[in-house]
């Protein structure tokens, strides 16, 4: 089956030129070749948008959402990879893009609609509807340069939806209008969707995607990091945003934790673990002087700060004696019971009485749990079902 949009291994690089060449030496060094850095706004993005689907794209500021939409609408071209679109496209990109400030609202409606492929007569027929949707009856003959941002958006949206495109691409537009206009747009998007058209929808207000999208992808640093049902991707987005808080460190570092590794059941370093699989937490330390009887420990916390599990060498009855120089402490977790979600590992070494912190690494290493189990909750509990009918005088015994 043909897709509405096919994105194949698309990467987009921007050249960031060095503006401030401060010293003469730098000037001489950059004289021949003007210095620039490569910045990859999109990396290896692969995506099919199904016909008739409403696809949401979410991600933090700067994650590449607008760049991806601009590549879909051919305002930008990918540095590598390719994009195929099937059907007519109307795009509502940035605020007021496509409007001429020195023309009136009326003239801009005709100009925009003709760019989208409409004849004058077709626009004549739709004109009143467009203006009514935009609620701009009183202002339609004013110059667009005098419009507020809300008026820009209302007019842009009204034009884009009036052309009944096969594919409607909307970028962050709803962030601007007031709430009643947003509601109206969402209702209209619902109608467009119900009539079988394809919608690609970018928004900051990720919870809206749960309401209107069939599927959501999340971008991070120009890559797709999550794709699936709106509920799941939006939950993941919230988890990532809430665990962004900085990892923190404390302690006198008489024993320093120099590295921490998470190993999967094949003994390889990993950040992805399946429910029920094992995890080895390997802690590398360096004791700068002989230290008697330290305690090493860890905890696994979810994004809300809830500790799923934690223990330490003292609780496990291990006495390490005096440590000096470099060494390794390993914790073998036989089976991880957590269902899907993002977790952070904290690691610490302190004195046996808990009075002295040698080194704490709080919320240090992230990892992700994956499962295809549909049971609800945070943890997997093996559960069997038995049943027996108690009619006809049978009993459980
Ligand atoms: N024309 C450009 N030149 C250089 N960098 C750009 C350009 N357009 C976007 N970028 C950079 O690419 C990254 C992604 O931008 P964008 O796609 O607008 O992100 P988003 O819409 O998710 O906020 C940002 O870091 C942005 O600064
Ligand atoms: Mg953007």
Short mmCIF file of C-alpha atoms and ligand atoms in Angstrom, two decimals:
data_model
loop_
_atom_site.label_atom_id
_atom_site.label_comp_id
_atom_site.label_asym_id
_atom_site.label_seq_id
_atom_site.Cartn_x
_atom_site.Cartn_y
_atom_site.Cartn_z
CA UNK A 1 0.00 0.00 0.00
CA UNK A 2 1.08 3.52 -0.78
CA UNK A 3 1.83 5.70 2.25
CA UNK A 4 0.86 9.35 2.52
CA UNK A 5 4.45 10.25 3.45
CA UNK A 6 7.55 8.07 3.31
CA UNK A 7 10.65 9.31 5.09
CA UNK A 8 13.72 7.23 4.31
CA UNK A 9 16.89 7.57 6.39
CA UNK A 10 16.64 11.32 6.37
CA UNK A 11 19.41 13.38 7.92
CA UNK A 12 19.61 17.15 7.86
CA UNK A 13 22.80 19.04 8.60
CA UNK A 14 23.07 22.77 9.20
CA UNK A 15 26.40 24.53 9.02
CA UNK A 16 26.93 26.74 12.03
CA UNK A 17 29.51 29.34 11.10
CA UNK A 18 31.82 30.72 13.74
CA UNK A 19 30.74 34.31 14.12
CA UNK A 20 33.12 35.52 16.79
CA UNK A 21 36.66 34.99 15.74
CA UNK A 22 38.33 36.58 18.71
CA UNK A 23 42.09 36.49 18.36
CA UNK A 24 44.36 37.24 15.46
CA UNK A 25 45.69 33.74 15.69
CA UNK A 26 42.18 32.34 15.23
CA UNK A 27 41.67 34.72 12.33
CA UNK A 28 44.80 33.49 10.61
CA UNK A 29 43.94 29.89 11.30
CA UNK A 30 40.46 30.27 9.86
CA UNK A 31 41.51 32.58 7.04
CA UNK A 32 41.45 30.06 4.28
CA UNK A 33 38.51 28.03 5.34
CA UNK A 34 35.78 29.90 7.09
CA UNK A 35 35.21 27.80 10.19
CA UNK A 36 31.93 26.08 10.75
CA UNK A 37 30.56 23.27 12.78
CA UNK A 38 28.25 20.64 11.43
CA UNK A 39 25.02 20.45 13.32
CA UNK A 40 22.75 17.49 12.64
CA UNK A 41 19.16 18.54 13.26
CA UNK A 42 17.84 15.19 11.96
CA UNK A 43 19.61 11.87 12.03
CA UNK A 44 18.54 8.72 10.16
CA UNK A 45 14.84 9.38 10.48
CA UNK A 46 12.75 6.56 9.03
CA UNK A 47 9.02 7.02 9.08
CA UNK A 48 5.90 6.02 7.17
CA UNK A 49 2.78 8.10 7.60
CA UNK A 50 -0.20 5.91 6.72
CA UNK A 51 -2.99 7.28 4.57
CA UNK A 52 -5.81 8.52 6.79
CA UNK A 53 -3.69 8.47 9.90
CA UNK A 54 -3.29 11.34 12.37
CA UNK A 55 0.36 11.26 13.40
CA UNK A 56 1.66 13.35 16.29
CA UNK A 57 5.30 14.42 16.58
CA UNK A 58 6.52 15.48 20.01
CA UNK A 59 9.90 16.25 21.55
CA UNK A 60 11.72 18.93 23.50
CA UNK A 61 12.60 22.29 21.98
CA UNK A 62 15.25 21.87 19.33
CA UNK A 63 14.66 18.14 18.88
CA UNK A 64 14.04 18.58 15.13
CA UNK A 65 10.24 18.58 14.83
CA UNK A 66 9.95 21.68 12.64
CA UNK A 67 12.92 20.64 10.54
CA UNK A 68 11.23 17.32 9.80
CA UNK A 69 7.98 19.04 8.79
CA UNK A 70 9.87 21.49 6.60
CA UNK A 71 11.56 18.57 4.84
CA UNK A 72 8.14 16.95 4.30
CA UNK A 73 6.81 20.13 2.71
CA UNK A 74 10.02 20.65 0.68
CA UNK A 75 10.82 24.00 2.26
CA UNK A 76 14.07 22.31 3.25
CA UNK A 77 15.88 19.45 1.57
CA UNK A 78 17.48 16.60 3.50
CA UNK A 79 21.27 16.39 3.47
CA UNK A 80 20.86 12.66 2.88
CA UNK A 81 17.95 10.28 2.53
CA UNK A 82 14.70 11.01 0.78
CA UNK A 83 11.06 11.85 1.32
CA UNK A 84 8.16 10.82 -0.89
CA UNK A 85 4.70 12.30 -0.48
CA UNK A 86 1.52 11.07 -2.14
CA UNK A 87 -1.31 13.57 -2.39
CA UNK A 88 -1.85 17.29 -2.04
CA UNK A 89 -0.30 18.93 1.00
CA UNK A 90 -1.33 22.01 2.96
CA UNK A 91 1.05 23.10 5.65
CA UNK A 92 0.67 25.44 8.55
CA UNK A 93 4.22 25.97 9.59
CA UNK A 94 5.55 28.85 11.58
CA UNK A 95 3.58 31.83 12.60
CA UNK A 96 2.39 33.73 9.55
CA UNK A 97 4.69 31.91 7.13
CA UNK A 98 3.39 32.57 3.66
CA UNK A 99 1.62 35.83 4.46
CA UNK A 100 2.56 39.11 2.83
CA UNK A 101 2.43 41.86 5.47
CA UNK A 102 1.78 44.58 2.91
CA UNK A 103 -1.33 42.93 1.53
CA UNK A 104 -4.71 42.86 3.20
CA UNK A 105 -6.22 39.78 4.78
CA UNK A 106 -8.48 39.38 1.75
CA UNK A 107 -5.58 39.57 -0.73
CA UNK A 108 -3.57 37.12 1.35
CA UNK A 109 -6.40 34.59 1.34
CA UNK A 110 -6.43 34.66 -2.47
CA UNK A 111 -2.64 34.56 -2.69
CA UNK A 112 -2.32 31.66 -0.27
CA UNK A 113 -5.11 29.66 -1.79
CA UNK A 114 -3.63 30.11 -5.27
CA UNK A 115 -0.26 28.88 -3.98
CA UNK A 116 -2.14 25.85 -2.69
CA UNK A 117 -3.53 25.33 -6.18
CA UNK A 118 -6.96 26.98 -6.13
CA UNK A 119 -8.58 29.02 -8.84
CA UNK A 120 -10.02 32.44 -8.13
CA UNK A 121 -13.52 31.08 -8.53
CA UNK A 122 -12.96 28.28 -6.04
CA UNK A 123 -11.69 30.80 -3.53
CA UNK A 124 -14.70 33.05 -4.19
CA UNK A 125 -16.91 30.15 -3.16
CA UNK A 126 -15.00 29.43 0.01
CA UNK A 127 -14.11 32.97 0.97
CA UNK A 128 -16.90 33.69 3.44
CA UNK A 129 -16.41 30.36 5.13
CA UNK A 130 -12.67 31.03 5.54
CA UNK A 131 -13.21 34.48 6.99
CA UNK A 132 -15.94 33.25 9.29
CA UNK A 133 -13.77 30.43 10.59
CA UNK A 134 -10.95 32.89 11.24
CA UNK A 135 -13.41 35.26 12.97
CA UNK A 136 -11.89 38.12 11.01
CA UNK A 137 -14.95 39.59 9.30
CA UNK A 138 -14.23 43.07 10.64
CA UNK A 139 -10.53 42.99 9.85
CA UNK A 140 -10.32 41.17 6.53
CA UNK A 141 -9.58 44.37 4.58
CA UNK A 142 -6.86 45.53 7.00
CA UNK A 143 -3.20 45.04 6.22
CA UNK A 144 -1.91 41.80 7.64
CA UNK A 145 1.05 43.65 9.16
CA UNK A 146 -1.37 45.10 11.67
CA UNK A 147 -2.70 41.69 12.70
CA UNK A 148 -1.93 40.20 16.10
CA UNK A 149 -0.23 36.80 16.19
CA UNK A 150 -3.58 35.23 17.06
CA UNK A 151 -5.18 36.77 13.97
CA UNK A 152 -2.34 35.50 11.77
CA UNK A 153 -2.80 32.01 13.06
CA UNK A 154 -6.56 32.04 12.70
CA UNK A 155 -6.34 33.15 9.10
CA UNK A 156 -3.56 30.70 8.26
CA UNK A 157 -5.44 27.83 9.78
CA UNK A 158 -8.69 28.80 8.08
CA UNK A 159 -7.02 28.89 4.65
CA UNK A 160 -5.14 25.63 5.14
CA UNK A 161 -8.19 23.64 6.17
CA UNK A 162 -10.45 25.18 3.54
CA UNK A 163 -8.48 23.60 0.73
CA UNK A 164 -9.31 20.11 2.03
CA UNK A 165 -5.80 18.76 1.47
CA UNK A 166 -4.99 15.04 1.33
CA UNK A 167 -2.26 15.72 3.85
CA UNK A 168 -2.50 18.50 6.43
CA UNK A 169 0.73 19.40 8.23
CA UNK A 170 0.41 21.52 11.34
CA UNK A 171 3.32 22.86 13.40
CA UNK A 172 2.71 24.22 16.91
CA UNK A 173 -0.03 26.44 15.63
CA UNK A 174 -2.45 25.79 18.40
CA UNK A 175 -0.01 27.12 20.97
CA UNK A 176 -0.90 30.65 19.93
CA UNK A 177 -4.66 31.01 19.64
CA UNK A 178 -6.99 31.42 22.57
CA UNK A 179 -8.67 28.41 24.08
CA UNK A 180 -12.00 28.66 22.27
CA UNK A 181 -10.22 28.94 18.92
CA UNK A 182 -8.03 25.96 19.82
CA UNK A 183 -11.15 23.96 20.54
CA UNK A 184 -12.62 24.97 17.21
CA UNK A 185 -9.41 23.92 15.40
CA UNK A 186 -9.32 20.59 17.18
CA UNK A 187 -12.93 19.94 16.22
CA UNK A 188 -12.11 20.81 12.63
CA UNK A 189 -9.05 18.55 12.71
CA UNK A 190 -11.34 15.79 13.97
CA UNK A 191 -13.64 16.33 10.99
CA UNK A 192 -10.73 16.32 8.54
CA UNK A 193 -9.54 13.13 10.13
CA UNK A 194 -12.97 11.51 10.02
CA UNK A 195 -13.21 12.22 6.30
CA UNK A 196 -10.13 10.07 5.85
CA UNK A 197 -7.41 12.67 5.28
CA UNK A 198 -3.91 12.38 6.67
CA UNK A 199 -2.69 14.74 9.38
CA UNK A 200 0.81 15.29 10.72
CA UNK A 201 0.62 17.29 13.88
CA UNK A 202 3.40 18.85 15.96
CA UNK A 203 2.65 20.33 19.32
CA UNK A 204 4.17 21.33 22.59
CA UNK A 205 0.95 20.49 24.31
CA UNK A 206 1.67 16.77 24.22
CA UNK A 207 -1.54 15.84 26.01
CA UNK A 208 -3.53 17.07 23.00
CA UNK A 209 -1.93 14.31 20.95
CA UNK A 210 -3.59 11.75 23.22
CA UNK A 211 -6.90 13.24 22.20
CA UNK A 212 -6.50 13.49 18.45
CA UNK A 213 -3.63 11.26 17.24
CA UNK A 214 -3.67 7.63 16.21
CA UNK A 215 0.06 7.33 16.68
CA UNK A 216 2.84 9.51 18.09
CA UNK A 217 6.58 9.63 17.54
CA UNK A 218 9.01 11.37 19.85
CA UNK A 219 12.20 13.03 18.63
CA UNK A 220 15.26 13.62 20.76
CA UNK A 221 18.39 15.18 19.29
CA UNK A 222 17.07 14.64 15.76
CA UNK A 223 16.37 10.94 16.18
CA UNK A 224 13.16 9.03 16.70
CA UNK A 225 13.49 7.65 20.22
CA UNK A 226 9.94 6.41 20.73
CA UNK A 227 7.02 5.49 18.49
CA UNK A 228 3.64 4.00 19.28
CA UNK A 229 0.29 4.61 20.93
CA UNK A 230 -0.18 8.24 22.04
CA UNK A 231 -0.68 7.23 25.67
CA UNK A 232 2.61 5.31 25.82
CA UNK A 233 4.73 7.86 23.95
CA UNK A 234 3.33 10.78 25.94
CA UNK A 235 3.98 8.92 29.20
CA UNK A 236 7.54 8.33 28.08
CA UNK A 237 7.90 12.00 27.15
CA UNK A 238 6.78 13.04 30.63
CA UNK A 239 9.21 10.58 32.18
CA UNK A 240 12.12 11.93 30.15
CA UNK A 241 11.20 15.52 30.95
CA UNK A 242 10.85 14.82 34.63
CA UNK A 243 14.12 12.92 34.93
CA UNK A 244 16.03 15.69 33.20
CA UNK A 245 16.94 17.01 36.65
CA UNK A 246 20.70 16.94 37.03
CA UNK A 247 22.45 13.97 38.46
CA UNK A 248 24.17 15.07 41.66
CA UNK A 249 27.33 14.04 43.48
CA UNK A 250 28.58 14.38 47.01
CA UNK A 251 31.16 12.94 49.45
CA UNK A 252 34.77 13.42 50.51
CA UNK A 253 36.00 11.03 47.78
CA UNK A 254 38.43 9.17 50.00
CA UNK A 255 36.94 6.33 48.07
CA UNK A 256 35.91 7.50 44.62
CA UNK A 257 33.46 5.72 42.34
CA UNK A 258 35.27 6.04 39.02
CA UNK A 259 32.76 4.26 36.74
CA UNK A 260 29.52 2.33 36.81
CA UNK A 261 28.42 -0.20 34.21
CA UNK A 262 25.09 -1.91 33.67
CA UNK A 263 25.55 -5.33 32.06
CA UNK A 264 22.80 -7.42 30.50
CA UNK A 265 22.47 -11.22 30.64
CA UNK A 266 25.02 -11.53 27.83
CA UNK A 267 27.54 -9.56 29.88
CA UNK A 268 27.33 -6.57 27.52
CA UNK A 269 26.90 -2.98 28.64
CA UNK A 270 23.34 -1.86 27.98
CA UNK A 271 20.68 0.70 28.81
CA UNK A 272 17.78 -1.52 27.79
CA UNK A 273 16.53 -4.41 29.88
CA UNK A 274 13.59 -6.76 29.50
CA UNK A 275 11.26 -7.56 32.34
CA UNK A 276 12.50 -10.80 33.93
CA UNK A 277 16.05 -10.48 32.62
CA UNK A 278 19.13 -10.11 34.81
CA UNK A 279 21.26 -7.04 35.43
CA UNK A 280 24.79 -6.77 36.78
CA UNK A 281 25.73 -3.42 38.27
CA UNK A 282 29.51 -3.11 38.18
CA UNK A 283 31.03 -0.36 40.30
CA UNK A 284 34.68 0.64 39.81
CA UNK A 285 36.29 2.39 42.76
CA UNK A 286 39.58 3.97 43.73
CA UNK A 287 40.47 4.28 47.42
CA UNK A 288 43.08 6.99 47.86
CA UNK A 289 44.08 5.71 51.31
CA UNK A 290 43.31 2.55 53.27
CA UNK A 291 39.68 2.71 54.40
CA UNK A 292 38.26 0.17 56.84
CA UNK A 293 35.00 -1.59 56.16
CA UNK A 294 33.21 0.64 53.64
CA UNK A 295 29.69 -0.10 52.45
CA UNK A 296 28.80 0.00 48.75
CA UNK A 297 25.18 0.27 47.72
CA UNK A 298 22.81 1.19 44.94
CA UNK A 299 19.19 2.01 44.27
CA UNK A 300 16.97 1.86 41.20
CA UNK A 301 14.53 4.77 41.16
CA UNK A 302 11.75 5.50 38.72
CA UNK A 303 11.20 8.95 37.26
CA UNK A 304 8.97 10.01 40.15
CA UNK A 305 11.78 9.25 42.59
CA UNK A 306 10.08 6.05 43.75
CA UNK A 307 12.71 3.46 44.70
CA UNK A 308 11.89 0.17 43.03
CA UNK A 309 14.77 -1.60 44.74
CA UNK A 310 17.97 -0.85 46.60
CA UNK A 311 20.46 -2.68 48.75
CA UNK A 312 24.06 -2.54 49.95
CA UNK A 313 26.95 -4.76 50.92
CA UNK A 314 26.13 -4.44 54.64
CA UNK A 315 22.51 -5.50 54.16
CA UNK A 316 23.79 -8.45 52.16
CA UNK A 317 26.14 -9.44 55.01
CA UNK A 318 29.32 -8.77 53.02
CA UNK A 319 32.27 -7.29 54.91
CA UNK A 320 34.87 -5.89 52.57
CA UNK A 321 37.62 -5.38 55.17
CA UNK A 322 40.09 -2.62 54.38
CA UNK A 323 40.13 -1.36 50.81
CA UNK A 324 42.97 0.49 49.12
CA UNK A 325 43.72 1.34 45.49
CA UNK A 326 41.43 0.25 42.71
CA UNK A 327 38.76 -2.40 42.76
CA UNK A 328 35.36 -3.53 41.57
CA UNK A 329 32.14 -4.30 43.41
CA UNK A 330 29.40 -6.12 41.52
CA UNK A 331 25.74 -6.53 42.32
CA UNK A 332 24.00 -9.36 40.48
CA UNK A 333 20.27 -8.85 40.11
CA UNK A 334 18.88 -12.19 39.03
CA UNK A 335 15.57 -10.99 37.63
CA UNK A 336 14.23 -7.47 37.16
CA UNK A 337 10.52 -7.32 38.02
CA UNK A 338 9.78 -3.82 36.72
CA UNK A 339 7.42 -3.39 33.75
CA UNK A 340 7.98 -0.69 31.11
CA UNK A 341 9.53 2.56 32.22
CA UNK A 342 12.60 4.67 32.63
CA UNK A 343 14.78 4.23 35.71
CA UNK A 344 17.88 5.81 37.18
CA UNK A 345 20.63 4.04 39.07
CA UNK A 346 22.18 5.75 42.08
CA UNK A 347 25.41 4.35 43.52
CA UNK A 348 27.13 5.12 46.81
CA UNK A 349 29.99 4.19 49.10
CA UNK A 350 29.91 5.27 52.73
CA UNK A 351 31.20 4.26 56.15
CA UNK A 352 29.60 1.35 57.96
CA UNK A 353 27.92 3.60 60.53
CA UNK A 354 26.61 5.83 57.75
CA UNK A 355 28.36 8.88 59.26
CA UNK A 356 30.81 9.51 56.42
CA UNK A 357 29.89 9.71 52.76
CA UNK A 358 32.87 8.80 50.63
CA UNK A 359 31.08 9.19 47.31
CA UNK A 360 27.44 9.32 46.25
CA UNK A 361 26.33 9.45 42.64
CA UNK A 362 22.64 10.25 42.73
CA UNK A 363 20.45 9.46 39.71
CA UNK A 364 23.60 8.70 37.83
CA UNK A 365 22.80 6.20 35.08
CA UNK A 366 19.50 5.93 33.20
CA UNK A 367 18.16 2.68 31.84
CA UNK A 368 14.91 1.57 30.36
CA UNK A 369 12.71 -1.41 31.07
CA UNK A 370 10.83 -3.06 28.24
CA UNK A 371 8.16 -5.70 28.30
CA UNK A 372 5.49 -7.08 26.06
CA UNK A 373 3.44 -7.99 29.08
CA UNK A 374 0.05 -6.26 29.18
CA UNK A 375 -0.52 -6.56 32.95
CA UNK A 376 -0.98 -3.26 34.75
CA UNK A 377 1.28 -1.68 37.37
CA UNK A 378 4.93 -1.07 38.08
CA UNK A 379 6.07 -4.61 38.74
CA UNK A 380 5.53 -7.99 37.20
CA UNK A 381 4.10 -10.51 39.63
CA UNK A 382 3.88 -14.06 38.29
CA UNK A 383 0.22 -14.93 38.60
CA UNK A 384 -1.71 -18.06 37.70
CA UNK A 385 -5.45 -18.29 37.43
CA UNK A 386 -7.49 -21.26 38.70
CA UNK A 387 -11.20 -21.56 38.52
CA UNK A 388 -13.83 -24.01 39.44
CA UNK A 389 -17.58 -23.87 39.20
CA UNK A 390 -19.27 -24.29 42.60
CA UNK A 391 -22.67 -25.26 41.28
CA UNK A 392 -23.87 -28.88 41.55
CA UNK A 393 -22.44 -29.23 45.05
CA UNK A 394 -18.75 -29.20 44.02
CA UNK A 395 -16.35 -27.57 46.48
CA UNK A 396 -12.93 -25.99 46.22
CA UNK A 397 -11.51 -28.91 48.16
N1 LIG B 1 18.32 27.13 9.44
C1 LIG B 1 18.96 26.64 10.49
N2 LIG B 1 20.30 26.81 10.64
C2 LIG B 1 20.96 26.28 11.70
N3 LIG B 1 20.39 25.54 12.66
C3 LIG B 1 19.07 25.33 12.57
C4 LIG B 1 18.27 25.85 11.49
N4 LIG B 1 16.99 25.47 11.67
C5 LIG B 1 16.98 24.73 12.80
N5 LIG B 1 18.23 24.65 13.35
C6 LIG B 1 18.59 23.91 14.56
O1 LIG B 1 18.16 22.58 14.44
C7 LIG B 1 17.64 22.09 15.67
C8 LIG B 1 16.23 21.61 15.47
O2 LIG B 1 15.39 22.71 15.25
P1 LIG B 1 13.83 22.58 15.04
O3 LIG B 1 13.57 21.57 13.99
O4 LIG B 1 13.28 23.93 14.86
O5 LIG B 1 13.38 21.99 16.45
P2 LIG B 1 11.94 21.94 17.14
O6 LIG B 1 10.91 22.32 16.12
O7 LIG B 1 11.82 20.51 17.60
O8 LIG B 1 12.00 22.86 18.31
C9 LIG B 1 17.75 23.23 16.67
O9 LIG B 1 18.91 23.03 17.45
C10 LIG B 1 17.88 24.45 15.78
O10 LIG B 1 18.65 25.43 16.43
MG1 LIG B 2 9.55 23.84 16.08
#
